[in-house]
Coordinates of C-alpha atoms in Angstrom, one line a residue:
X324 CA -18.1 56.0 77.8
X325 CA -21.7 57.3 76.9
X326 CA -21.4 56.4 73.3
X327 CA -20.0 53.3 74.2
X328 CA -23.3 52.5 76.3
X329 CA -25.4 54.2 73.6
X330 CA -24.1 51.9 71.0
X331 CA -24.2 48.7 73.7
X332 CA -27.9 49.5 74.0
X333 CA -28.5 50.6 70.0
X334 CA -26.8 47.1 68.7
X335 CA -28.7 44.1 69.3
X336 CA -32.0 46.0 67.8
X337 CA -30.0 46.1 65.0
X338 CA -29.0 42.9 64.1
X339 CA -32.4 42.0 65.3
X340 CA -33.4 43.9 62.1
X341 CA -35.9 45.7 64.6
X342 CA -36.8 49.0 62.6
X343 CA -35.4 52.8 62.8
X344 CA -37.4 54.0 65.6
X345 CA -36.9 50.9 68.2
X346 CA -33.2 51.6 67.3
X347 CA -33.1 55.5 68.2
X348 CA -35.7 54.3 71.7
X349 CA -32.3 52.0 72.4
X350 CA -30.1 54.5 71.9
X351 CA -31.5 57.1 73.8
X352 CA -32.4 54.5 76.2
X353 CA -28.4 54.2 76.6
X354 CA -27.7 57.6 76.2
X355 CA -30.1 58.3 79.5
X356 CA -28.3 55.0 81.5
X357 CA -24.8 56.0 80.8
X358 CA -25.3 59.2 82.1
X359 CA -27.2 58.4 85.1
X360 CA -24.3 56.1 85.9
X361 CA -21.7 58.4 85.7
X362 CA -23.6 60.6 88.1
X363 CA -24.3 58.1 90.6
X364 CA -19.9 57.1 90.1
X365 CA -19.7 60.7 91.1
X366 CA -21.8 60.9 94.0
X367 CA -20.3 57.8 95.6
X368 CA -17.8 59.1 97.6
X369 CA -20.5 61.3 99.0
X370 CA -23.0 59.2 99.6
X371 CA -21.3 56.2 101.0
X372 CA -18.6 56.0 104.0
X373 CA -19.6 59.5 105.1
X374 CA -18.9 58.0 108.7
X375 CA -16.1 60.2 108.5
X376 CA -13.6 57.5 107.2
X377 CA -11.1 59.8 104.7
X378 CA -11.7 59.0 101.1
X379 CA -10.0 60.6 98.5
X380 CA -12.2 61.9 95.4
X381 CA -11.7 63.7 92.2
X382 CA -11.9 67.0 92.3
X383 CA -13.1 66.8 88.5
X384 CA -16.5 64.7 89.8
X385 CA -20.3 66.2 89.0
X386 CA -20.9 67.4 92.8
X387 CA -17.6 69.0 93.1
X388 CA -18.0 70.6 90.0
X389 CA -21.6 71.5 90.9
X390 CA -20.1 73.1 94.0
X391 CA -17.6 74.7 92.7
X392 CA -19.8 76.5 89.7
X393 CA -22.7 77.6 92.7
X394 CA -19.9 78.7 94.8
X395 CA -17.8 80.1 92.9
X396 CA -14.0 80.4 91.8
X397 CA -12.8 82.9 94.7
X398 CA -15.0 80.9 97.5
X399 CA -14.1 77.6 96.1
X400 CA -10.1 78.6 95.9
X401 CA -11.0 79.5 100.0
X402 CA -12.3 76.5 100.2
X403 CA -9.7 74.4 98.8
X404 CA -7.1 76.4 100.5
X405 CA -9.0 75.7 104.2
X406 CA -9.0 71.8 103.4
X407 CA -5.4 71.9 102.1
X408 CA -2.4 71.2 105.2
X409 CA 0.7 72.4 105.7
X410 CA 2.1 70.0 104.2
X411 CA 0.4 70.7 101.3
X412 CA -2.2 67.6 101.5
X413 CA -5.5 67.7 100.8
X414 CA -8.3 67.1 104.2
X415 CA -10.3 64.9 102.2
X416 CA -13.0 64.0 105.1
X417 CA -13.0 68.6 105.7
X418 CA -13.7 69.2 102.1
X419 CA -16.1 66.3 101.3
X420 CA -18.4 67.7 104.6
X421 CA -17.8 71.6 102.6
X422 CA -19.2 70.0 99.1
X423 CA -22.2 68.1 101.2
X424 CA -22.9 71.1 103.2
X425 CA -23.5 72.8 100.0
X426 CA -26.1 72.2 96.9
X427 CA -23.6 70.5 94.9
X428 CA -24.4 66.9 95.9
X429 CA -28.3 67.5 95.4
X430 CA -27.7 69.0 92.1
X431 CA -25.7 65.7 90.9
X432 CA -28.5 63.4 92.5
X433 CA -31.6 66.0 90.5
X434 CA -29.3 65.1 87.3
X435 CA -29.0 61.3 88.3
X436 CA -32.7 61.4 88.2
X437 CA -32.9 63.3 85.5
X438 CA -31.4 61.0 82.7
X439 CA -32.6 57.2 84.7
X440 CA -36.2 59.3 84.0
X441 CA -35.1 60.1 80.8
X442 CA -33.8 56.2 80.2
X443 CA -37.3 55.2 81.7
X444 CA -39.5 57.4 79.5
X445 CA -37.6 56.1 76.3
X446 CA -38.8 52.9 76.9
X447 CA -42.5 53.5 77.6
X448 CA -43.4 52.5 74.0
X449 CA -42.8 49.2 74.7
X450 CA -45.7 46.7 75.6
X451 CA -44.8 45.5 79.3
X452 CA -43.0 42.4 79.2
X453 CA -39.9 40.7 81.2
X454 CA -37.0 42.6 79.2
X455 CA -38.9 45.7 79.6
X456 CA -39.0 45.3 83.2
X457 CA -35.3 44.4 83.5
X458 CA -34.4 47.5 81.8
X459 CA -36.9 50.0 84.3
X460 CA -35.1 47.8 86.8
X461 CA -31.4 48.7 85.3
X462 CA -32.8 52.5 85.3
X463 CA -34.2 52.5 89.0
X464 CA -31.2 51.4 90.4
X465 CA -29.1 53.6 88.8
X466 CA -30.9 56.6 90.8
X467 CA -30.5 54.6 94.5
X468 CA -27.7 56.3 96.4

């Protein structure tokens, strides 16, 4: 997925002829937005419908894993084991308020920041201009959770 955006963003500056360093601004530029999207992707499920409504969520998503590595692998597997029922079913709404209660959703939303920063800085070389201000756009609302 990232190279895919890298190479979506790197493309028409080619065939545009534009020169070698307008072509590595783009991909970095992409590099930066893909990233940031797949962090705010992450953080949806705890940053929206947190009303308590159950949501199921990867356990493989940035602030879980966040979690998980701050906790650690014995007080994560306590964790787990807490939110998990007899019937062997995962409390989805339980473990979502654990991860929240923790660092790990403000660690993924640092990183979100992180690369839509990243994606802004790389286009700072441009002069301002309409398509430079769609893409801060783009990049400011991929860190609004």
């Amino acid at each position: 997925m990232v190279l895919c955006w890298q190479r979506a963003a790197k493309r028409p500056w080619e065939l545009a002829k534009h020169d070698n360093k307008a072509q590595a601004v783009a991909f970095q530029y992409g590099k930066h937005m893909s990233l940031g999207h797949k962090m705010n992707s992450d953080l949806q499920p705890f940053v929206k419908g947190s009303s308590g409504d159950p949501v199921s969520f990867s356990l493989n998503l940035a602030p879980v894993v966040f979690h998980r590595h701050i906790v650690g692998q014995e007080s994560w597997a306590l964790q787990l084991q807490q939110a998990t029922t007899i019937g062997r079913q995962v409390d989805y709404t339980l473990l979502r308020r654990t991860i929240t209660a923790g660092n790990g959703v403000s660690s993924a939303m640092d990183l979100c920041r992180y690369h839509g920063n990243k994606a802004l800085e790389a286009i700072e070389c441009f002069p301002p201009s309409e398509a430079r201000s769609a893409l801060e756009n783009i990049a400011g609302a991929v860190t609004k959770f």
